[in-house]
Every structure is written in C-alpha cells, then in structure tokens.
Short mmCIF file of C-alpha atoms and ligand atoms in Angstrom, two decimals:
data_model
loop_
_atom_site.label_atom_id
_atom_site.label_comp_id
_atom_site.label_asym_id
_atom_site.label_seq_id
_atom_site.Cartn_x
_atom_site.Cartn_y
_atom_site.Cartn_z
CA MET A 6 -82.52 15.33 66.78
CA PRO A 7 -79.68 17.85 66.77
CA LEU A 8 -79.78 18.37 63.01
CA ASN A 9 -83.45 18.01 62.24
CA PRO A 10 -85.78 19.33 64.91
CA ILE A 11 -88.90 18.83 62.77
CA SER A 12 -90.50 16.82 65.52
CA HIS A 13 -89.56 17.18 69.15
CA PRO A 14 -91.17 15.86 72.34
CA LEU A 15 -91.47 19.41 73.73
CA VAL A 16 -93.16 20.79 70.61
CA SER A 17 -96.73 19.98 69.81
CA LEU A 18 -98.18 22.15 67.04
CA SER A 19 -101.72 22.42 65.69
CA PRO A 20 -102.15 21.53 61.99
CA ALA A 21 -102.23 25.28 61.16
CA GLU A 22 -99.01 25.90 63.12
CA ALA A 23 -97.31 22.90 61.53
CA ALA A 24 -98.32 24.23 58.09
CA MET A 25 -96.83 27.63 58.92
CA LEU A 26 -93.57 26.01 59.99
CA ALA A 27 -93.48 23.85 56.87
CA LYS A 28 -93.95 27.01 54.82
CA VAL A 29 -90.99 28.64 56.58
CA ARG A 30 -88.84 25.57 55.89
CA ALA A 31 -89.76 25.72 52.22
CA LEU A 32 -89.00 29.46 52.06
CA VAL A 33 -85.59 28.86 53.64
CA ALA A 34 -84.80 26.04 51.20
CA GLU A 35 -85.98 27.88 48.10
CA HIS A 36 -85.37 31.59 48.69
CA ILE A 37 -83.81 32.62 51.98
CA GLY A 38 -80.96 30.08 52.14
CA PRO A 39 -79.75 30.47 48.55
CA ARG A 40 -79.52 34.24 48.85
CA ALA A 41 -78.33 34.48 52.46
CA GLU A 42 -74.73 35.07 51.45
CA ALA A 43 -75.64 37.98 49.17
CA VAL A 44 -77.96 39.50 51.78
CA GLY A 45 -75.24 39.19 54.43
CA GLN A 46 -72.65 40.98 52.34
CA THR A 47 -73.91 44.55 52.55
CA ASP A 48 -75.43 46.33 55.47
CA GLU A 49 -78.43 47.76 53.68
CA PHE A 50 -81.87 46.94 54.93
CA ALA A 51 -82.88 43.59 53.39
CA TRP A 52 -86.07 44.80 51.79
CA ASP A 53 -86.63 41.69 49.66
CA ASN A 54 -86.46 39.39 52.67
CA PHE A 55 -88.59 41.71 54.76
CA ARG A 56 -91.26 41.91 52.06
CA LEU A 57 -91.19 38.15 51.53
CA LEU A 58 -91.59 37.49 55.25
CA ALA A 59 -94.39 40.06 55.47
CA ARG A 60 -96.20 38.72 52.39
CA GLU A 61 -96.06 35.15 53.71
CA GLY A 62 -97.58 36.13 57.07
CA ILE A 63 -94.41 35.49 59.11
CA VAL A 64 -94.12 39.11 60.26
CA ALA A 65 -97.79 38.88 61.30
CA THR A 66 -97.00 36.19 63.89
CA ALA A 67 -95.99 38.93 66.34
CA PHE A 68 -99.35 40.75 66.20
CA PRO A 69 -102.86 40.25 67.60
CA ARG A 70 -105.58 38.75 65.42
CA GLU A 71 -107.84 41.80 65.66
CA TYR A 72 -105.35 43.75 63.53
CA GLY A 73 -104.65 40.98 61.03
CA GLY A 74 -101.90 39.20 62.94
CA SER A 75 -101.83 35.54 63.92
CA ASN A 76 -100.75 36.02 67.55
CA ALA A 77 -98.47 33.00 67.37
CA SER A 78 -97.41 31.20 70.52
CA MET A 79 -93.83 31.82 71.60
CA LEU A 80 -93.11 28.16 70.90
CA LEU A 81 -94.13 28.51 67.26
CA ARG A 82 -92.19 31.75 66.95
CA VAL A 83 -89.10 30.06 68.40
CA ARG A 84 -89.40 27.27 65.84
CA ILE A 85 -89.85 29.77 62.99
CA ILE A 86 -86.90 31.91 64.12
CA GLU A 87 -84.75 28.80 64.55
CA GLU A 88 -85.50 27.64 60.98
CA LEU A 89 -84.65 31.05 59.53
CA ALA A 90 -81.47 31.44 61.58
CA GLY A 91 -80.14 28.07 60.41
CA ALA A 92 -79.37 29.80 57.11
CA CYS A 93 -79.85 33.56 57.44
CA THR A 94 -79.42 35.68 60.55
CA THR A 95 -80.84 38.69 58.72
CA SER A 96 -84.19 37.01 58.14
CA ALA A 97 -84.41 35.66 61.68
CA SER A 98 -83.50 39.09 63.00
CA ILE A 99 -86.23 40.72 60.91
CA ILE A 100 -88.73 38.53 62.75
CA THR A 101 -87.30 39.04 66.26
CA GLY A 102 -86.74 42.74 65.53
CA THR A 103 -90.34 43.24 64.44
CA ASP A 104 -91.43 41.92 67.80
CA LEU A 105 -88.85 44.03 69.66
CA SER A 106 -89.92 47.23 67.97
CA SER A 107 -93.68 46.64 67.97
CA ARG A 108 -94.31 44.90 71.24
CA PRO A 109 -94.71 48.11 73.28
CA ILE A 110 -97.32 49.24 70.72
CA VAL A 111 -99.14 45.90 71.04
CA ALA A 112 -98.91 46.00 74.83
CA GLY A 113 -99.36 49.70 75.55
CA ALA A 114 -100.82 51.84 72.74
CA LEU A 115 -104.34 53.22 72.98
CA PRO A 116 -106.83 51.26 70.80
CA LYS A 117 -107.21 54.19 68.38
CA ILE A 118 -103.42 54.35 67.88
CA GLN A 119 -103.29 50.59 67.46
CA GLN A 120 -106.02 50.83 64.82
CA ALA A 121 -104.06 53.53 63.05
CA VAL A 122 -100.69 51.78 62.88
CA MET A 123 -101.00 48.08 63.56
CA PRO A 124 -102.54 46.85 60.29
CA ASP A 125 -99.61 48.44 58.41
CA LEU A 126 -97.05 46.93 60.80
CA VAL A 127 -98.64 43.50 60.29
CA THR A 128 -98.40 43.70 56.50
CA GLY A 129 -95.00 45.37 56.45
CA VAL A 130 -96.28 48.56 54.86
CA ARG A 131 -94.77 50.39 57.80
CA GLN A 132 -92.07 49.54 60.34
CA SER A 133 -91.11 50.63 63.81
CA ALA A 134 -87.78 50.75 65.66
CA PHE A 135 -87.11 50.33 69.38
CA ALA A 136 -85.04 53.18 70.81
CA LEU A 137 -83.86 52.31 74.30
CA THR A 138 -80.04 52.29 74.37
CA GLU A 139 -78.10 55.53 74.82
CA PRO A 140 -74.44 56.53 74.82
CA GLY A 141 -74.53 56.56 78.64
CA ALA A 142 -76.98 53.72 79.19
CA GLY A 143 -76.65 50.29 77.56
CA SER A 144 -76.58 47.48 80.10
CA ASP A 145 -77.78 49.89 82.75
CA VAL A 146 -80.88 51.25 81.02
CA ALA A 147 -82.43 52.56 84.22
CA ARG A 148 -79.89 55.39 83.98
CA LEU A 149 -80.98 56.59 80.58
CA ALA A 150 -80.97 60.35 80.16
CA THR A 151 -83.29 61.13 77.24
CA ASP A 152 -85.93 63.28 78.91
CA TYR A 153 -89.45 64.53 78.38
CA VAL A 154 -91.62 67.25 79.81
CA VAL A 155 -95.40 67.39 79.85
CA GLN A 156 -96.67 70.53 78.10
CA ALA A 157 -99.73 72.56 79.07
CA ASP A 158 -101.93 70.84 76.45
CA GLY A 159 -100.90 67.36 77.66
CA SER A 160 -98.50 66.71 74.80
CA TYR A 161 -94.87 65.77 75.45
CA LEU A 162 -91.55 67.31 74.46
CA LEU A 163 -88.69 64.84 73.99
CA ASN A 164 -84.92 65.51 74.03
CA GLY A 165 -82.02 63.08 73.95
CA HIS A 166 -79.72 60.72 72.07
CA LYS A 167 -80.22 57.06 71.29
CA LYS A 168 -77.52 54.74 69.97
CA PHE A 169 -77.39 51.54 67.91
CA ILE A 170 -81.04 51.64 66.89
CA THR A 171 -81.82 48.81 64.48
CA ARG A 172 -83.82 49.81 61.38
CA ALA A 173 -83.72 53.49 62.35
CA ASN A 174 -82.95 54.35 58.73
CA VAL A 175 -86.11 52.66 57.44
CA ALA A 176 -88.47 52.99 60.42
CA ASP A 177 -91.70 54.96 60.08
CA MET A 178 -92.01 55.32 63.84
CA PHE A 179 -89.96 54.86 66.98
CA VAL A 180 -90.77 53.44 70.35
CA ALA A 181 -88.65 55.68 72.58
CA VAL A 182 -88.14 55.29 76.31
CA ALA A 183 -87.45 58.53 78.16
CA ARG A 184 -87.22 59.97 81.65
CA LEU A 185 -89.53 62.62 83.14
CA LYS A 186 -87.37 65.72 83.54
CA ASP A 187 -86.80 66.38 87.25
CA GLY A 188 -88.94 63.30 88.00
CA PRO A 189 -88.11 60.17 90.02
CA GLU A 190 -84.66 58.64 89.51
CA GLY A 191 -84.11 55.14 88.16
CA ALA A 192 -86.72 52.96 86.51
CA ARG A 193 -89.70 54.72 88.15
CA GLY A 194 -89.10 57.87 86.13
CA LEU A 195 -89.29 56.15 82.72
CA SER A 196 -92.13 56.30 80.19
CA ALA A 197 -92.47 54.99 76.64
CA PHE A 198 -93.75 56.92 73.63
CA LEU A 199 -94.63 56.21 70.06
CA VAL A 200 -92.78 58.83 68.04
CA PRO A 201 -93.73 59.26 64.37
CA ARG A 202 -90.67 59.58 62.15
CA ALA A 203 -92.30 62.59 60.51
CA ALA A 204 -92.17 64.53 63.78
CA LYS A 205 -89.93 67.60 63.63
CA GLY A 206 -86.58 67.45 65.44
CA ILE A 207 -85.56 63.83 64.70
CA GLN A 208 -82.10 63.29 63.27
CA ILE A 209 -80.92 59.91 62.10
CA SER A 210 -77.21 59.30 61.54
CA PRO A 211 -75.76 57.47 58.56
CA ILE A 212 -75.62 53.69 58.98
CA ILE A 213 -72.99 52.66 61.54
CA PRO A 214 -70.64 50.05 60.01
CA LYS A 215 -70.55 46.81 62.00
CA MET A 216 -68.90 43.40 62.04
CA GLY A 217 -71.84 41.33 60.81
CA TRP A 218 -75.59 41.00 61.38
CA ASN A 219 -75.88 42.70 58.00
CA GLY A 220 -79.17 43.56 56.35
CA VAL A 221 -80.56 45.14 59.51
CA PRO A 222 -78.52 48.33 59.90
CA ILE A 223 -78.15 50.43 63.04
CA CYS A 224 -77.99 54.23 63.42
CA MET A 225 -77.84 56.90 66.08
CA VAL A 226 -81.12 58.74 66.65
CA ASP A 227 -81.27 62.25 68.11
CA PHE A 228 -84.46 63.81 69.44
CA GLU A 229 -84.37 67.59 69.73
CA ASN A 230 -87.53 69.23 71.08
CA VAL A 231 -89.66 66.57 69.43
CA GLU A 232 -93.38 67.12 70.10
CA ILE A 233 -95.35 63.98 70.82
CA PRO A 234 -99.15 64.05 70.98
CA ALA A 235 -100.65 63.13 74.37
CA ASP A 236 -102.28 59.99 72.98
CA HIS A 237 -98.89 58.63 71.83
CA LEU A 238 -97.88 57.72 75.37
CA LEU A 239 -97.55 53.93 75.62
CA GLY A 240 -99.08 52.51 78.78
CA LYS A 241 -99.11 55.01 81.60
CA GLU A 242 -96.48 57.47 82.69
CA GLY A 243 -93.90 55.63 84.78
CA GLN A 244 -94.49 52.31 82.98
CA GLY A 245 -91.62 52.71 80.52
CA MET A 246 -89.36 50.18 82.22
CA ALA A 247 -92.16 47.63 82.60
CA LEU A 248 -92.97 47.92 78.88
CA ALA A 249 -89.28 47.63 78.00
CA GLN A 250 -88.89 44.54 80.20
CA ASP A 251 -91.95 42.92 78.67
CA THR A 252 -90.46 43.62 75.24
CA LEU A 253 -86.96 42.45 76.12
CA LEU A 254 -88.30 39.22 77.57
CA ARG A 255 -89.70 38.23 74.18
CA ALA A 256 -86.60 39.49 72.39
CA ARG A 257 -84.30 37.47 74.67
CA ILE A 258 -86.13 34.27 73.85
CA GLY A 259 -85.82 35.32 70.20
CA HIS A 260 -82.05 35.73 70.54
CA ALA A 261 -81.81 32.26 72.08
CA ALA A 262 -83.81 30.85 69.16
CA ILE A 263 -81.52 32.56 66.63
CA ALA A 264 -78.47 31.09 68.36
CA LEU A 265 -80.09 27.66 68.43
CA GLY A 266 -80.91 27.79 64.73
CA ARG A 267 -77.49 29.07 63.75
CA MET A 268 -75.55 26.40 65.64
CA THR A 269 -77.83 23.70 64.23
CA GLY A 270 -77.15 25.03 60.73
CA ALA A 271 -73.42 25.26 61.44
CA LEU A 272 -73.27 21.65 62.61
CA GLN A 273 -75.10 20.50 59.49
CA ILE A 274 -72.65 22.40 57.29
CA ALA A 275 -69.61 21.10 59.20
CA THR A 276 -70.73 17.47 59.25
CA GLN A 277 -71.73 17.44 55.60
CA TYR A 278 -68.33 18.92 54.78
CA ALA A 279 -66.65 16.32 57.06
CA GLY A 280 -68.35 13.52 55.13
CA HIS A 281 -67.12 14.95 51.84
CA ARG A 282 -63.56 16.20 52.43
CA LYS A 283 -60.84 13.54 52.35
CA VAL A 284 -57.50 13.77 54.19
CA PHE A 285 -54.95 10.97 54.74
CA GLY A 286 -57.11 8.81 52.49
CA HIS A 287 -60.28 9.14 54.58
CA ALA A 288 -63.17 11.52 54.96
CA ILE A 289 -62.34 13.78 57.91
CA GLY A 290 -65.52 12.54 59.58
CA ASP A 291 -63.94 9.06 59.77
CA HIS A 292 -61.39 10.30 62.32
CA GLN A 293 -62.32 9.64 65.92
CA GLY A 294 -61.14 13.07 67.04
CA ILE A 295 -63.66 14.66 64.68
CA GLN A 296 -66.44 12.26 65.73
CA TRP A 297 -65.89 13.19 69.37
CA MET A 298 -66.09 16.88 68.54
CA VAL A 299 -69.31 16.26 66.62
CA ALA A 300 -70.75 14.17 69.45
CA ASP A 301 -70.06 16.90 72.00
CA MET A 302 -71.61 19.53 69.77
CA ALA A 303 -74.72 17.46 69.01
CA ALA A 304 -75.35 16.72 72.68
CA GLN A 305 -74.83 20.35 73.68
CA ILE A 306 -77.17 21.62 70.97
CA GLU A 307 -79.90 19.22 72.03
CA ALA A 308 -79.55 20.28 75.67
CA ALA A 309 -79.78 23.94 74.62
CA ARG A 310 -82.78 23.12 72.45
CA CYS A 311 -84.63 21.65 75.44
CA LEU A 312 -83.85 24.79 77.47
CA VAL A 313 -85.03 27.15 74.72
CA TYR A 314 -88.23 25.21 73.99
CA SER A 315 -89.12 24.82 77.67
CA THR A 316 -88.56 28.56 78.16
CA ALA A 317 -90.98 29.28 75.33
CA LEU A 318 -93.50 26.92 76.92
CA ARG A 319 -93.13 28.68 80.26
CA TYR A 320 -93.64 32.05 78.53
CA ASP A 321 -96.78 30.78 76.80
CA ARG A 322 -98.15 29.52 80.14
CA GLY A 323 -97.43 32.88 81.74
CA ASP A 324 -95.12 31.39 84.38
CA ALA A 325 -93.70 33.91 86.82
CA ASP A 326 -90.20 32.50 86.37
CA ALA A 327 -90.24 32.83 82.56
CA PRO A 328 -87.86 35.84 82.72
CA VAL A 329 -85.08 34.00 84.55
CA HIS A 330 -85.49 31.06 82.19
CA ALA A 331 -85.27 33.51 79.28
CA SER A 332 -82.00 34.80 80.75
CA MET A 333 -80.68 31.24 81.08
CA ALA A 334 -81.78 30.32 77.55
CA LYS A 335 -80.31 33.49 76.07
CA MET A 336 -77.01 33.26 77.94
CA HIS A 337 -76.54 29.54 77.42
CA ALA A 338 -77.63 29.27 73.78
CA THR A 339 -75.78 32.38 72.59
CA ASP A 340 -72.51 31.56 74.40
CA LEU A 341 -72.69 27.97 73.17
CA CYS A 342 -73.46 29.13 69.63
CA MET A 343 -70.36 31.34 69.60
CA ARG A 344 -68.14 28.43 70.69
CA LEU A 345 -69.72 25.89 68.38
CA VAL A 346 -69.66 28.07 65.30
CA VAL A 347 -65.91 28.57 65.84
CA ASP A 348 -65.44 24.78 66.20
CA CYS A 349 -67.58 24.07 63.13
CA LEU A 350 -65.54 26.57 61.13
CA GLN A 351 -62.39 24.74 62.29
CA LEU A 352 -63.74 21.54 60.76
CA LEU A 353 -63.67 23.21 57.36
CA GLY A 354 -59.97 24.01 57.70
CA GLY A 355 -58.80 26.84 55.45
CA ASN A 356 -62.09 26.81 53.59
CA GLY A 357 -63.86 27.72 56.80
CA TYR A 358 -62.00 31.02 56.81
CA LEU A 359 -63.12 31.91 53.31
CA LYS A 360 -66.07 34.06 52.38
CA ALA A 361 -67.03 31.39 49.84
CA TYR A 362 -68.19 29.20 52.76
CA PRO A 363 -70.96 30.31 55.11
CA LEU A 364 -69.33 29.79 58.49
CA GLU A 365 -67.28 32.97 58.54
CA ARG A 366 -70.59 34.84 58.21
CA PHE A 367 -72.14 32.63 60.92
CA MET A 368 -69.17 33.40 63.17
CA ARG A 369 -69.46 37.18 62.71
CA ASP A 370 -73.20 37.06 63.30
CA ALA A 371 -72.90 34.86 66.39
CA LYS A 372 -71.09 37.54 68.38
CA MET A 373 -74.06 39.87 68.30
CA ASN A 374 -76.36 37.40 70.07
CA GLN A 375 -74.08 37.57 73.12
CA ILE A 376 -74.45 41.37 73.22
CA GLY A 377 -77.95 42.48 72.22
CA GLU A 378 -80.92 42.47 74.60
CA GLY A 379 -78.68 42.13 77.63
CA THR A 380 -75.12 40.85 77.39
CA SER A 381 -74.17 37.40 78.67
CA GLU A 382 -72.62 39.08 81.72
CA ILE A 383 -75.85 40.91 82.56
CA HIS A 384 -77.81 37.67 82.28
CA LYS A 385 -75.28 35.96 84.54
CA ASN A 386 -75.93 38.70 87.12
CA LEU A 387 -79.71 38.24 86.84
CA ILE A 388 -79.58 34.45 87.05
CA GLY A 389 -77.02 34.41 89.88
CA ARG A 390 -79.04 36.83 92.00
CA HIS A 391 -82.25 34.87 91.33
CA VAL A 392 -80.72 31.55 92.37
CA LEU A 393 -79.21 33.01 95.54
CA ARG A 394 -82.59 34.57 96.44
CA MET A 395 -84.29 31.22 95.85
CA ALA A 396 -81.76 29.42 98.03
CA ALA A 397 -82.32 31.91 100.86
CA GLU A 398 -86.07 31.24 100.72
CA MET A 399 -85.79 27.43 100.68
CA THR A 400 -85.67 25.19 103.70
CA GLN A 401 -82.12 24.27 104.53
CA HIS A 402 -80.59 21.32 102.67
CA PRO A 403 -80.98 18.19 104.86
CA CYS A 404 -77.25 17.44 104.76
CA LEU A 405 -76.13 20.98 105.63
CA ASP A 406 -75.56 21.90 109.25
CA LEU A 407 -74.77 25.59 109.69
CA GLU A 408 -74.89 25.39 113.49
CA PRO A 409 -72.52 25.14 115.17
CA ASP A 410 -70.27 27.06 112.82
CA LEU A 411 -67.54 24.39 112.89
CA TYR A 412 -64.62 26.17 111.29
CA GLY A 413 -65.61 29.79 111.70
CA ALA A 414 -66.92 30.15 108.13
C1 FAD B 522 -76.09 45.35 66.10
C2 FAD B 522 -76.75 45.99 67.29
C3 FAD B 522 -78.11 46.26 67.28
C4 FAD B 522 -78.73 46.91 68.35
N1 FAD B 522 -80.05 47.25 68.27
C5 FAD B 522 -80.61 47.98 69.26
C6 FAD B 522 -81.96 48.48 69.13
O1 FAD B 522 -82.65 48.25 68.14
N2 FAD B 522 -82.46 49.24 70.14
C7 FAD B 522 -81.74 49.52 71.26
O2 FAD B 522 -82.27 50.21 72.13
N3 FAD B 522 -80.47 49.05 71.43
C8 FAD B 522 -79.89 48.30 70.44
N4 FAD B 522 -78.59 47.84 70.58
C9 FAD B 522 -77.86 48.13 71.80
C10 FAD B 522 -77.58 46.90 72.67
O3 FAD B 522 -78.77 46.47 73.29
C11 FAD B 522 -76.47 47.26 73.66
O4 FAD B 522 -75.28 47.40 72.89
C12 FAD B 522 -76.29 46.24 74.74
O5 FAD B 522 -77.39 46.23 75.62
C13 FAD B 522 -75.02 46.50 75.57
O6 FAD B 522 -74.94 47.83 75.97
P1 FAD B 522 -73.58 48.67 75.70
O7 FAD B 522 -73.21 48.45 74.29
O8 FAD B 522 -73.80 50.05 76.15
O9 FAD B 522 -72.51 47.95 76.58
P2 FAD B 522 -72.06 48.37 78.12
O10 FAD B 522 -73.26 48.47 78.98
O11 FAD B 522 -71.16 49.55 77.99
O12 FAD B 522 -71.22 47.10 78.52
C14 FAD B 522 -69.85 46.91 78.13
C15 FAD B 522 -69.36 45.60 78.72
O13 FAD B 522 -69.42 45.65 80.15
C16 FAD B 522 -70.16 44.54 80.63
N5 FAD B 522 -70.93 44.92 81.82
C17 FAD B 522 -71.74 46.00 81.97
N6 FAD B 522 -72.28 46.00 83.19
C18 FAD B 522 -71.80 44.90 83.84
C19 FAD B 522 -72.00 44.34 85.14
N7 FAD B 522 -72.80 44.91 86.05
N8 FAD B 522 -71.34 43.19 85.46
C20 FAD B 522 -70.53 42.60 84.55
N9 FAD B 522 -70.31 43.08 83.31
C21 FAD B 522 -70.94 44.20 82.97
C22 FAD B 522 -71.09 44.15 79.48
O14 FAD B 522 -71.49 42.79 79.59
C23 FAD B 522 -70.19 44.40 78.29
O15 FAD B 522 -69.36 43.28 78.10
C24 FAD B 522 -77.96 47.22 69.51
C25 FAD B 522 -76.59 46.90 69.55
C26 FAD B 522 -75.99 46.33 68.46
C27 FAD B 522 -74.50 46.05 68.50
#
C-alpha cells in the first residue's frame, strides 16, 4: 500500500529482519519523528541520532558479521532507510552515509586494517567520510586531480582538494580516491586510500552552509603532502574507480530508498491534513480535484516502490544489471519525490510554506537526492546508453524492416 508498506509482495523478511524493521518503526514513532524538525533546523552533526542508530544496531547493518555487523541484505536496508526517511532525512542519511563512507574499507582494506577500525565503525565509536568529489571533478570523477606518489619505503604521499565531503568535520578517517602522479589517465590511474584524520597535512574547512539535508554537514578537505602507510591502500593500485563504483552502487539504491520514504511520508502528511482541513464547508479531501491528485501520487509511489524493491533484490542476487537498475531507481524515485513533495506541500496551502509544518523541510531535503551520488542527468546518460547497447545486441523487432531503407532514413 502506498502509505503503509509494512507488508509487500516483493519483501519477504526473516523473523529477525522483521524484528529489526519493527524496531526502526518504533524508533521513528517515539524518538526520530518527534525530534526531526529540531534536528533539521541546524546543520551540526546530529550526534544524538547517530548514537541512537549505532546503539540500536542500525549502523551495524552495513558491516560484516565478523566485525560485529549484521551484514543486512540490501532489501532490509532499503526498508530501514525508507522508514527513517519518512520522517527524518538526517537519520536516513546517517545510515546511507555510513555505507558510503565505509564500503571501500569493507570491500578493500587489508584484514589487519579492518580489524583495527571496523569494530569501532560498527558501534559508532569512530566514523569515516568518503572523499571523492573535487572542485574540477563532480559528475566526471574519472578526471579527478588529487594525486599520489609511491615513496621509496612503499608509503604514499597524497596532495589535492576534495569538496562537499559529508561528515568531514566529525570523521576519524577518510576514504580518499586519488590519481597516480604521471600515471595512466582516466579511471585506470585511480587508487583508494584510507587516510587517518590524525595524519599531518589535512585541512578541513568550516561547515559549508546548504539549503537542507541538515544534521550531516559538508566541508572542503585539503590534503597537503599527507603520508599514508603502505598498508592503507584499499584494494590494489588502479582499483580506485572500481571501489568507488561498488560504493556508489549501494549509495544510489540508498538515495532511491530515501526518496521513496520521504514521498510516502509526505503523502501521509498531505492526506491526513486534507481529511482535517475544511474549505467551502467540506474537508479538502472531499473535492474530486484533490482526490485525483492523491490517486496519481499513490499510484506513482507504488510503481516507484516496486522499482526500488526489485533493484534491491537484484543487488542481493548479484545480478549483472543491478547497476543500471540502481540508476533507474535513483533517477525515477528522486525525481518523482521532488515533484510529489511540492504537490503535497501545495495541499497544505499557506501552512505548507511554513516552518511549523514538515513539508518545507521535506522539499528542501528532496533536492539533494537528485544531485548526490550521480545527478539525475548522469543517470539518464547511463540508462540511455545501456538501453541503446541492449537494442543493438538484440535480434531485430519482428515488425521492423530496415531493408530496403524506404524513405532514406
Ligand atoms: C549535500 C552534499 C553532500 C555531498 N557529499 C559528498 C561526499 O560525502 N563525498 C563526495 O565525494 N561528494 C559528495 N558530494 C558531491 C556530489 O556527489 C556532487 O555534487 C555531485 O556528484 C555532482 O557533482 P558537481 O556538484 O560537481 O556537479 P557538476 O558535475 O558540475 O554538474 C553540474 C550540472 O551539470 C550536469 N551535467 C554534468 N555532466 C553532464 C552530462 N554529461 N550530461 C548532462 N548533464 C550533465 C549535472 O547533472 C548538473 O546538473 C556532496 C554534495 C552535496 C551537495
């Protein structure tokens, strides 16, 4: 159901998974929802929410069992993120952001480094940040310019500037992607490193003010002759782009889940308001024009929900086409969320525009989902190219005759 996805034909959870989800629902109802407005007002790191989510084992869902995590399926994570985002983008973003910033450590760090840092990441004692974007490389990350050299003792020396790095002000370590100086151009020259915050030569800017998405601040991060021990390389040299793509794939599904949760929450708020507010002697929900709007929104949300859940299922099965489905889910759910949140706000009339009601916050937060982890335009490029490649590989449609070329097309 559009407003209450507690059971869904695409979601089958074990009793332990269902209990985890029920716990998240209870946390949202009792703690996260009631204080979402306050958390969303200032752009300071939302320590209370982070600690709550860590204490309750929600942060741990992104980590392997051997280090204390619960290695949750993507489907369960999508459901958790969706529940959180229905009330509080900050909390949902803490969960997706933990995955974003830790995934290269899970996927690429040496076992001894994992042993050293992962238990603390699982419990929230320490945090990491993911430093990929640069002033000259956002959508086009293969062009990033932060560089490294390999020193005689095998350690690395890192130089460069990173922009818009979430949690940089509170992170204990950074996953930084950099290019081998004078090495191969493009993606082949990229490697990923785990950079301890305590390393000399790291400068973190003051928090950069932004439109919304508060509680998870962003900063610029400068690396100047930062020494990185040899064993802090993630994966192998040259695997930086592969690790980043693996990370972004999970984060894109996370963005889609946030958008799904937010638009579900927005529709609940708008329809409950529409049942309550009276104009011309009737609740606004009694007017056919409003019912049609609600019907369109409900149907669109359910269609997006099926796309997001099936993408998570494909990811969990390890399907080769999970990335293009993640692009479709991210593009579709985040663009739809932006439109629907605006329409839901409209249903509240003047109240919708006030800070006293949650939808102005939802609207400001919604914009970010269309930008982070690949903008909607970049996902359109990826999907469009994929579909055209597929078409070229398929046998010709039985109704299409390309020979003779009748009209010189
Ligand atoms: C709140 C916030 C948090 C962030 N957190 C992090 C983080 O933790 N770590 C990190 O590394 N980065 C982070 N980012 C950066 C984010 O991932 C980038 O902002 C995003 O990828 C877009 O890059 P850009 O801003 O450089 O935009 P640009 O690449 O400059 O794009 C500008 C516009 O041009 C469009 N465009 C670009 N190329 C094409 C094309 N080929 N075809 C059509 N249109 C195109 C884009 O869609 C966009 O609309 C964060 C950003 C924000 C705002």
